[in-house]
Short mmCIF file of C-alpha atoms in Angstrom, two decimals:
data_model
loop_
_atom_site.label_atom_id
_atom_site.label_comp_id
_atom_site.label_asym_id
_atom_site.label_seq_id
_atom_site.Cartn_x
_atom_site.Cartn_y
_atom_site.Cartn_z
CA MET A 1 116.99 73.64 120.00
CA SER A 2 120.68 73.87 119.21
CA LEU A 3 120.39 75.70 115.89
CA PRO A 4 121.44 79.37 115.83
CA VAL A 5 118.65 81.93 115.71
CA ARG A 6 118.95 82.73 112.02
CA VAL A 7 115.26 82.97 111.17
CA LEU A 8 114.68 86.15 113.14
CA GLY A 9 118.23 87.23 113.77
CA VAL A 10 117.40 88.46 117.27
CA ALA A 11 119.94 86.88 119.61
CA GLY A 12 121.73 90.06 120.61
CA ALA A 13 119.75 92.99 119.24
CA LEU A 14 116.44 91.77 120.60
CA ALA A 15 117.61 91.65 124.18
CA LEU A 16 118.69 95.28 123.91
CA GLY A 17 115.42 96.24 122.25
CA LEU A 18 113.38 94.52 124.89
CA ALA A 19 115.30 96.11 127.71
CA SER A 20 114.55 99.55 126.30
CA CYS A 21 110.83 98.94 125.82
CA SER A 22 108.71 101.42 127.69
CA SER A 23 106.50 100.04 130.42
CA GLY A 24 102.85 100.65 129.79
CA GLY A 25 101.01 98.08 131.85
CA ALA A 26 101.32 95.86 134.87
CA GLY A 27 103.48 92.82 134.53
CA GLY A 28 102.70 89.17 134.97
CA ASP A 29 104.09 86.92 137.70
CA GLU A 30 106.86 88.82 139.45
CA THR A 31 108.48 85.76 141.01
CA GLY A 32 111.37 85.86 138.58
CA SER A 33 113.27 88.35 136.49
CA GLY A 34 116.20 88.37 134.13
CA ALA A 35 118.00 85.07 133.68
CA GLY A 36 117.95 84.18 137.34
CA GLY A 37 115.05 81.74 137.30
CA GLY A 38 111.49 82.16 138.46
CA THR A 39 108.14 81.67 136.77
CA TYR A 40 106.97 83.11 133.46
CA THR A 41 103.37 83.07 132.32
CA TRP A 42 102.29 81.70 128.95
CA TRP A 43 98.77 81.60 127.51
CA ASP A 44 97.73 79.65 124.41
CA PRO A 45 94.52 78.45 122.67
CA TYR A 46 95.14 74.71 123.04
CA PRO A 47 93.13 73.39 125.99
CA GLN A 48 93.01 70.00 124.26
CA HIS A 49 96.74 69.67 124.93
CA GLU A 50 96.86 69.05 128.67
CA ASP A 51 99.82 68.99 131.04
CA GLY A 52 102.14 66.19 130.03
CA SER A 53 101.14 66.35 126.36
CA GLU A 54 103.73 66.72 123.62
CA TRP A 55 102.80 70.39 123.20
CA ALA A 56 102.87 71.20 126.94
CA ASN A 57 106.26 69.53 127.22
CA ARG A 58 107.52 71.50 124.24
CA VAL A 59 106.53 74.80 125.87
CA GLN A 60 108.12 73.84 129.16
CA ALA A 61 111.31 72.75 127.39
CA CYS A 62 111.73 76.32 126.16
CA GLY A 63 111.36 77.48 129.76
CA ASP A 64 113.94 74.93 130.87
CA GLU A 65 116.33 76.18 128.20
CA ALA A 66 115.87 79.74 129.55
CA GLY A 67 116.35 78.55 133.13
CA VAL A 68 112.79 79.29 134.28
CA THR A 69 109.49 77.55 134.92
CA ILE A 70 106.64 78.31 132.52
CA GLU A 71 103.18 78.53 134.02
CA ARG A 72 101.00 77.64 131.05
CA THR A 73 97.26 78.41 130.88
CA ALA A 74 95.11 77.31 127.95
CA TYR A 75 91.79 78.79 126.83
CA ASP A 76 89.67 78.17 123.76
CA THR A 77 90.29 80.68 120.98
CA THR A 78 87.48 83.14 121.74
CA ALA A 79 87.97 82.99 125.50
CA LEU A 80 91.69 83.63 125.09
CA THR A 81 91.11 86.89 123.23
CA ASN A 82 88.59 88.05 125.83
CA GLN A 83 90.85 87.07 128.71
CA ALA A 84 93.81 88.85 127.13
CA LEU A 85 91.81 92.06 126.81
CA LEU A 86 90.60 91.74 130.40
CA SER A 87 94.11 91.12 131.71
CA ALA A 88 95.33 94.29 130.03
CA GLN A 89 92.61 96.28 131.78
CA GLU A 90 93.46 94.70 135.13
CA GLY A 91 97.23 94.96 134.76
CA THR A 92 97.73 91.19 134.90
CA SER A 93 98.91 90.42 131.36
CA PRO A 94 101.03 87.29 130.98
CA ASP A 95 104.59 87.41 129.66
CA ILE A 96 103.72 85.67 126.40
CA ILE A 97 100.49 84.97 124.54
CA LEU A 98 100.11 82.62 121.59
CA ILE A 99 96.97 83.87 119.86
CA ASP A 100 94.98 83.27 116.66
CA ASN A 101 96.34 85.57 113.98
CA PRO A 102 93.16 87.65 113.31
CA ALA A 103 93.10 88.62 116.99
CA VAL A 104 96.52 90.27 116.88
CA SER A 105 95.08 93.49 115.46
CA THR A 106 92.35 93.46 118.12
CA LEU A 107 94.92 93.31 120.93
CA ALA A 108 97.23 95.79 119.23
CA ASP A 109 94.38 98.27 118.88
CA THR A 110 94.17 98.53 122.68
CA GLY A 111 97.85 99.43 123.04
CA MET A 112 98.54 96.35 125.17
CA LEU A 113 101.20 94.87 122.85
CA SER A 114 104.77 95.84 122.21
CA THR A 115 105.67 96.07 118.53
CA MET A 116 108.35 93.86 117.09
CA GLU A 117 110.22 97.01 116.13
CA GLU A 118 110.18 98.17 119.75
CA LEU A 119 111.36 94.75 120.85
CA GLY A 120 114.18 94.71 118.33
CA PHE A 121 112.94 91.73 116.32
CA ASP A 122 114.18 91.51 112.74
CA THR A 123 111.23 89.95 110.89
CA GLU A 124 112.84 90.11 107.46
CA GLY A 125 113.15 86.33 107.17
CA ILE A 126 109.43 85.67 107.71
CA ASP A 127 107.28 85.28 104.61
CA ALA A 128 105.57 88.63 104.10
CA ASN A 129 102.17 87.10 103.32
CA LEU A 130 102.19 85.29 106.69
CA LEU A 131 103.60 88.17 108.70
CA ALA A 132 100.92 90.50 107.28
CA ALA A 133 98.29 89.28 109.75
CA GLY A 134 100.37 90.83 112.52
CA VAL A 135 100.90 94.18 110.79
CA VAL A 136 98.66 97.08 111.80
CA ASP A 137 99.21 100.60 110.43
CA GLY A 138 102.70 99.66 109.33
CA SER A 139 103.83 98.24 112.68
CA THR A 140 104.34 94.53 113.41
CA TYR A 141 102.92 93.18 116.67
CA GLY A 142 103.64 89.46 116.56
CA ILE A 143 105.56 86.57 115.05
CA PRO A 144 103.85 83.59 113.41
CA ILE A 145 105.04 80.27 114.79
CA GLY A 146 103.65 78.52 111.75
CA ALA A 147 100.70 78.53 109.41
CA ASN A 148 98.01 76.24 108.16
CA THR A 149 95.71 76.80 105.24
CA LEU A 150 93.26 75.13 102.89
CA ALA A 151 93.63 72.90 99.84
CA LEU A 152 91.53 70.31 98.01
CA TYR A 153 91.81 66.72 99.18
CA TYR A 154 90.79 64.12 96.62
CA ASN A 155 89.69 60.49 96.53
CA LYS A 156 91.96 58.82 93.98
CA ALA A 157 89.65 55.91 93.24
CA ILE A 158 86.73 58.20 92.36
CA LEU A 159 88.91 60.39 90.13
CA ASP A 160 90.40 57.32 88.43
CA ALA A 161 86.92 55.96 87.71
CA ALA A 162 85.96 59.31 86.17
CA GLY A 163 89.14 59.54 84.12
CA VAL A 164 90.36 62.62 85.95
CA ASP A 165 94.05 63.30 86.54
CA PRO A 166 94.18 65.63 89.59
CA ALA A 167 97.28 67.30 88.14
CA THR A 168 95.09 68.71 85.35
CA VAL A 169 92.85 70.59 87.80
CA THR A 170 94.56 73.96 87.55
CA ASP A 171 91.72 76.50 87.17
CA TRP A 172 87.96 76.76 87.63
CA ALA A 173 87.18 75.42 84.17
CA SER A 174 89.23 72.24 84.68
CA LEU A 175 87.70 71.77 88.15
CA GLU A 176 84.20 72.13 86.69
CA ASP A 177 85.10 69.55 84.05
CA ALA A 178 86.35 67.16 86.75
CA LEU A 179 83.15 67.61 88.78
CA ALA A 180 81.04 66.93 85.70
CA ARG A 181 82.97 63.73 84.96
CA VAL A 182 82.67 62.56 88.55
CA SER A 183 78.94 63.30 88.60
CA ALA A 184 78.49 61.30 85.39
CA THR A 185 79.88 58.21 87.16
CA GLY A 186 77.32 58.56 89.96
CA SER A 187 79.73 59.79 92.61
CA LYS A 188 79.47 63.01 94.60
CA GLY A 189 81.62 65.91 93.53
CA ILE A 190 82.80 68.21 96.30
CA THR A 191 82.09 68.98 99.94
CA PHE A 192 82.83 72.34 101.53
CA ALA A 193 81.81 74.33 104.60
CA GLY A 194 79.28 77.07 103.88
CA ILE A 195 78.19 77.47 107.49
CA GLY A 196 77.17 80.93 108.71
CA THR A 197 80.22 81.49 110.91
CA GLU A 198 83.86 82.47 110.44
CA GLU A 199 84.45 78.95 109.12
CA GLY A 200 82.16 79.76 106.20
CA SER A 201 84.13 82.89 105.33
CA PHE A 202 87.41 81.02 105.81
CA GLN A 203 86.37 78.38 103.27
CA PHE A 204 84.92 80.87 100.78
CA LEU A 205 87.92 83.20 100.73
CA PRO A 206 90.13 81.08 98.39
CA TRP A 207 87.44 81.30 95.72
CA PHE A 208 86.77 84.97 96.50
CA TRP A 209 90.45 85.93 96.34
CA GLY A 210 91.07 83.44 93.54
CA ALA A 211 88.66 85.45 91.39
CA GLY A 212 90.58 88.62 92.18
CA ALA A 213 88.03 90.04 94.66
CA ASP A 214 88.86 92.38 97.55
CA LEU A 215 87.31 92.39 101.03
CA ARG A 216 86.78 96.14 100.77
CA ASP A 217 84.52 95.59 97.76
CA LEU A 218 82.23 92.65 98.52
CA ASP A 219 79.90 93.13 95.55
CA SER A 220 82.52 93.45 92.82
CA PRO A 221 82.08 91.39 89.62
CA GLU A 222 84.92 89.17 90.84
CA ALA A 223 83.17 88.51 94.15
CA VAL A 224 79.91 87.73 92.37
CA ALA A 225 81.74 85.26 90.13
CA ALA A 226 83.08 83.40 93.17
CA LEU A 227 79.72 83.12 94.89
CA THR A 228 78.07 82.13 91.60
CA LEU A 229 80.59 79.30 91.35
CA TRP A 230 79.52 77.90 94.72
CA THR A 231 75.80 78.25 94.05
CA SER A 232 76.21 76.61 90.64
CA TRP A 233 77.70 73.54 92.30
CA LEU A 234 74.53 73.09 94.32
CA GLU A 235 72.32 73.73 91.29
CA GLN A 236 74.18 71.16 89.20
CA GLY A 237 74.36 68.58 91.98
CA TYR A 238 78.15 68.71 92.23
CA ALA A 239 77.77 69.66 95.92
CA GLN A 240 75.08 68.76 98.41
CA GLN A 241 72.54 71.22 99.83
CA SER A 242 73.90 70.30 103.27
CA ALA A 243 76.94 72.46 102.46
CA ILE A 244 75.05 75.47 103.79
CA ASN A 245 75.25 74.00 107.31
CA ASN A 246 78.57 72.19 107.00
CA SER A 247 81.38 72.99 109.40
CA GLN A 248 84.89 72.01 108.44
CA ASN A 249 84.62 68.96 110.69
CA THR A 250 81.38 67.95 108.97
CA THR A 251 82.93 68.20 105.53
CA TRP A 252 85.76 65.99 106.66
CA GLU A 253 83.40 63.39 108.04
CA GLU A 254 81.58 63.43 104.69
CA PHE A 255 84.84 63.00 102.78
CA LEU A 256 85.88 60.05 104.94
CA THR A 257 82.75 58.16 103.86
CA GLY A 258 84.56 57.67 100.56
CA THR A 259 81.69 59.03 98.46
CA PHE A 260 83.08 62.48 97.56
CA ALA A 261 85.73 63.20 94.94
CA PHE A 262 86.96 66.41 96.59
CA ALA A 263 86.86 68.06 100.00
CA GLU A 264 88.05 71.53 100.86
CA ASN A 265 89.92 71.25 104.13
CA GLY A 266 93.10 72.11 105.92
CA THR A 267 96.63 71.04 106.73
CA TRP A 268 95.37 69.69 110.04
CA GLN A 269 93.72 66.72 108.28
CA VAL A 270 96.93 65.34 106.76
CA ASP A 271 97.25 62.51 109.30
CA SER A 272 93.56 61.63 109.06
CA ALA A 273 93.75 61.52 105.26
CA ALA A 274 96.70 59.15 105.42
CA GLU A 275 94.65 56.81 107.63
CA ALA A 276 91.53 56.85 105.43
CA ASP A 277 90.14 53.61 104.00
CA PHE A 278 90.94 54.85 100.49
CA GLU A 279 93.90 56.48 98.77
CA THR A 280 93.90 60.26 99.05
CA GLY A 281 95.92 63.16 97.74
CA TYR A 282 95.70 66.94 97.69
CA ILE A 283 96.09 69.82 95.27
CA GLN A 284 96.07 73.57 95.70
CA ILE A 285 92.72 75.29 95.35
CA PRO A 286 92.82 76.70 91.83
CA ALA A 287 92.39 80.37 91.04
CA GLN A 288 89.77 81.26 88.42
CA ASP A 289 92.26 81.73 85.61
CA GLY A 290 94.90 79.28 86.77
CA GLY A 291 97.54 78.85 89.41
CA GLY A 292 97.04 78.49 93.13
CA ALA A 293 94.40 80.68 94.77
CA PRO A 294 95.39 82.67 97.85
CA ALA A 295 93.84 80.71 100.71
CA PRO A 296 93.48 82.32 104.15
CA THR A 297 96.17 81.66 106.67
CA GLY A 298 95.33 80.00 109.93
CA GLY A 299 97.71 79.81 112.82
CA GLU A 300 98.91 81.55 115.91
CA PHE A 301 101.27 84.45 116.58
CA ILE A 302 103.53 84.94 119.58
CA VAL A 303 102.88 88.35 121.08
CA ALA A 304 104.46 90.04 124.07
CA PRO A 305 102.18 92.20 126.23
CA VAL A 306 103.73 95.34 127.65
CA GLN A 307 105.07 94.70 131.17
CA THR A 308 105.84 96.99 134.11
CA SER A 309 109.00 95.06 134.95
CA THR A 310 111.05 95.42 131.80
CA ASP A 311 113.84 93.26 133.18
CA ARG A 312 111.59 90.26 132.46
CA TYR A 313 111.91 90.79 128.73
CA GLU A 314 115.33 89.18 128.45
CA VAL A 315 113.97 85.77 129.42
CA THR A 316 110.83 86.33 127.37
CA THR A 317 113.16 86.81 124.40
CA GLN A 318 114.93 83.53 125.11
CA ILE A 319 111.62 81.66 125.22
CA VAL A 320 110.48 83.21 121.95
CA GLU A 321 113.83 82.41 120.33
CA CYS A 322 113.45 78.78 121.39
CA MET A 323 110.09 78.61 119.63
CA THR A 324 111.25 80.29 116.44
CA THR A 325 114.46 78.62 115.32
CA PRO A 326 114.10 76.61 112.08
CA GLU A 327 114.36 73.44 114.16
CA GLY A 328 111.82 74.76 116.66
CA MET A 329 109.35 75.68 113.94
CA VAL A 330 109.57 72.20 112.42
CA GLU A 331 109.01 70.69 115.86
CA THR A 332 105.87 72.82 116.18
CA ALA A 333 104.85 71.77 112.68
CA GLU A 334 105.04 68.10 113.59
CA THR A 335 103.34 68.60 116.95
CA PHE A 336 100.32 70.17 115.26
CA ALA A 337 99.89 67.84 112.28
CA TYR A 338 102.17 69.78 109.99
CA TYR A 339 101.92 73.41 110.84
CA VAL A 340 103.98 74.92 108.00
CA PRO A 341 106.89 77.09 109.21
CA PRO A 342 106.60 80.77 108.23
CA THR A 343 110.12 81.05 106.80
CA GLN A 344 111.69 79.58 103.69
CA GLU A 345 114.46 78.10 105.81
CA GLY A 346 112.00 76.36 108.10
CA GLN A 347 109.89 75.21 105.15
CA ALA A 348 112.96 73.66 103.52
CA VAL A 349 113.72 71.71 106.70
CA LEU A 350 110.10 70.51 106.86
CA VAL A 351 109.99 69.39 103.21
CA GLU A 352 113.32 67.60 103.62
CA ALA A 353 111.81 65.62 106.49
CA HIS A 354 108.36 65.28 104.87
CA PRO A 355 108.59 65.64 101.06
CA GLU A 356 104.92 64.71 100.74
CA LEU A 357 104.04 68.10 102.26
CA GLU A 358 105.42 70.19 99.40
CA THR A 359 101.90 70.95 98.13
CA TRP A 360 101.00 72.38 101.54
CA VAL A 361 104.14 74.49 101.63
CA GLU A 362 103.23 75.90 98.21
CA ALA A 363 99.70 76.60 99.43
CA VAL A 364 101.02 78.47 102.48
CA ARG A 365 103.37 80.51 100.31
CA ALA A 366 100.37 81.60 98.23
CA ALA A 367 98.16 82.19 101.28
CA LYS A 368 96.93 85.53 102.60
CA GLY A 369 96.13 86.81 106.08
CA ARG A 370 92.50 87.57 106.74
CA THR A 371 93.38 90.96 108.23
CA SER A 372 95.73 91.80 105.36
CA ASP A 373 95.14 94.89 103.23
CA ASP A 374 95.13 96.82 106.52
CA LEU A 375 91.66 95.58 107.45
CA GLY A 376 92.73 95.12 111.06
CA THR A 377 89.82 95.20 113.48
CA ASP A 378 87.39 95.76 110.59
CA TYR A 379 87.89 92.19 109.41
CA PRO A 380 85.35 90.48 111.73
CA LEU A 381 82.69 93.01 110.71
CA VAL A 382 83.34 92.44 107.01
CA SER A 383 83.59 88.68 107.43
CA GLU A 384 80.19 88.48 109.10
CA GLN A 385 78.59 90.18 106.10
CA LEU A 386 80.46 87.88 103.74
CA TRP A 387 79.28 84.66 105.40
CA THR A 388 75.76 86.09 105.58
CA ALA A 389 75.85 86.66 101.82
CA VAL A 390 77.08 83.11 101.26
CA GLN A 391 74.21 81.78 103.36
CA GLN A 392 71.63 83.83 101.45
CA ALA A 393 72.91 82.74 98.07
CA LEU A 394 73.32 79.05 98.89
CA SER A 395 69.82 78.92 100.38
CA GLY A 396 68.32 80.59 97.31
CA ALA A 397 67.01 83.52 99.36
CA ALA A 398 68.91 85.92 97.11
CA THR A 399 71.03 85.84 93.97
CA PRO A 400 74.78 86.13 94.44
CA GLN A 401 74.63 89.72 93.20
CA GLU A 402 71.77 90.66 95.53
CA ALA A 403 73.36 88.97 98.53
CA LEU A 404 76.72 90.63 98.00
CA THR A 405 75.22 94.05 97.32
CA ASP A 406 73.44 93.85 100.66
CA ALA A 407 76.65 92.62 102.29
CA GLN A 408 78.69 95.52 100.97
CA ALA A 409 76.16 98.06 102.21
CA ALA A 410 76.07 96.44 105.65
CA ALA A 411 79.87 96.23 105.82
CA GLU A 412 80.25 99.92 104.94
CA SER A 413 77.74 100.81 107.65
CA ALA A 414 79.45 98.61 110.24
CA THR A 415 82.96 99.92 109.55
CA SER A 416 82.22 103.61 109.04
#
């Protein structure tokens, strides 16, 4: 962690900003303050990474660098959000939380988080499309430590047999042509996750946004075009009816059978793809009229709950700095199967070390936060109506237009 803090530019100004932050809630563990040692509390959504794991050691190394012990607690994603909200009510918030980006607006809405402006963080170097998930009503409440997103993995042997060059798949028309060619050879076309959960919305959004649709207008012609595209794949046999129940893990298991030409999945499958029994590659999800579609960003933000003991913030700053240098972001990227850094500087370091990941960096640069467009805490309500519409259309219970019209009415009712 020897690189200077150039990504956020916070080494001096941040400490001053943190020291002046108003106290609005009870602090965490009071056994240490300032730079004089003690214990600092850290919560994250990675229970699969136990004590002694590469990730746990990475977190503790940042504590060591700051001269303190980090007491790390891990919850699953949903439990972490609930526990964070409860801790704010009880006055027991930890010093640092690493939380899924759509939850930042939920925590900020309660007043339990300090803004980056209040803390003195200069976020100018962070890609605006990635930072947007942490922006609520013009104020920034967290820093992304990295991002993952979606792209299309492909089976080279199947595409070769169908005479398809993946580099020519640049819009919906060329993708449809590729699926038709693959189908003509007897292979399966594409697998995706249409499940009736947030995963279903997550996987549908690149097509939704790639058509030019907006989450505030679920039944627009653009939105209908995107859902019609998915339903047409089932009707033409390019995708299997099982897509309606597929999770992202299921789609990946299907792809690894070697019978599908394409699979929509995320950065987190890069290592698995490299170990597959067949040659794989990946391309950006195409927008309707060409270019890369904005895929939703996944990934966690570092947030700092308001503390009663403001003298703790100096060490909190040091820990955050350790996690957000270009070198630190690349280390996080490699720990989590290529979590793409949220800054151009960090991305350049990653691509230099792993040139094969350039497609993923491009996909992240084109990506969009699910709570962007100032949706904030309305996003989960809108998303539920979106995945419900996808379910109705894929099952044949309603046409894409009917399903999305119902979704828009329900979303307006839920958010009014």
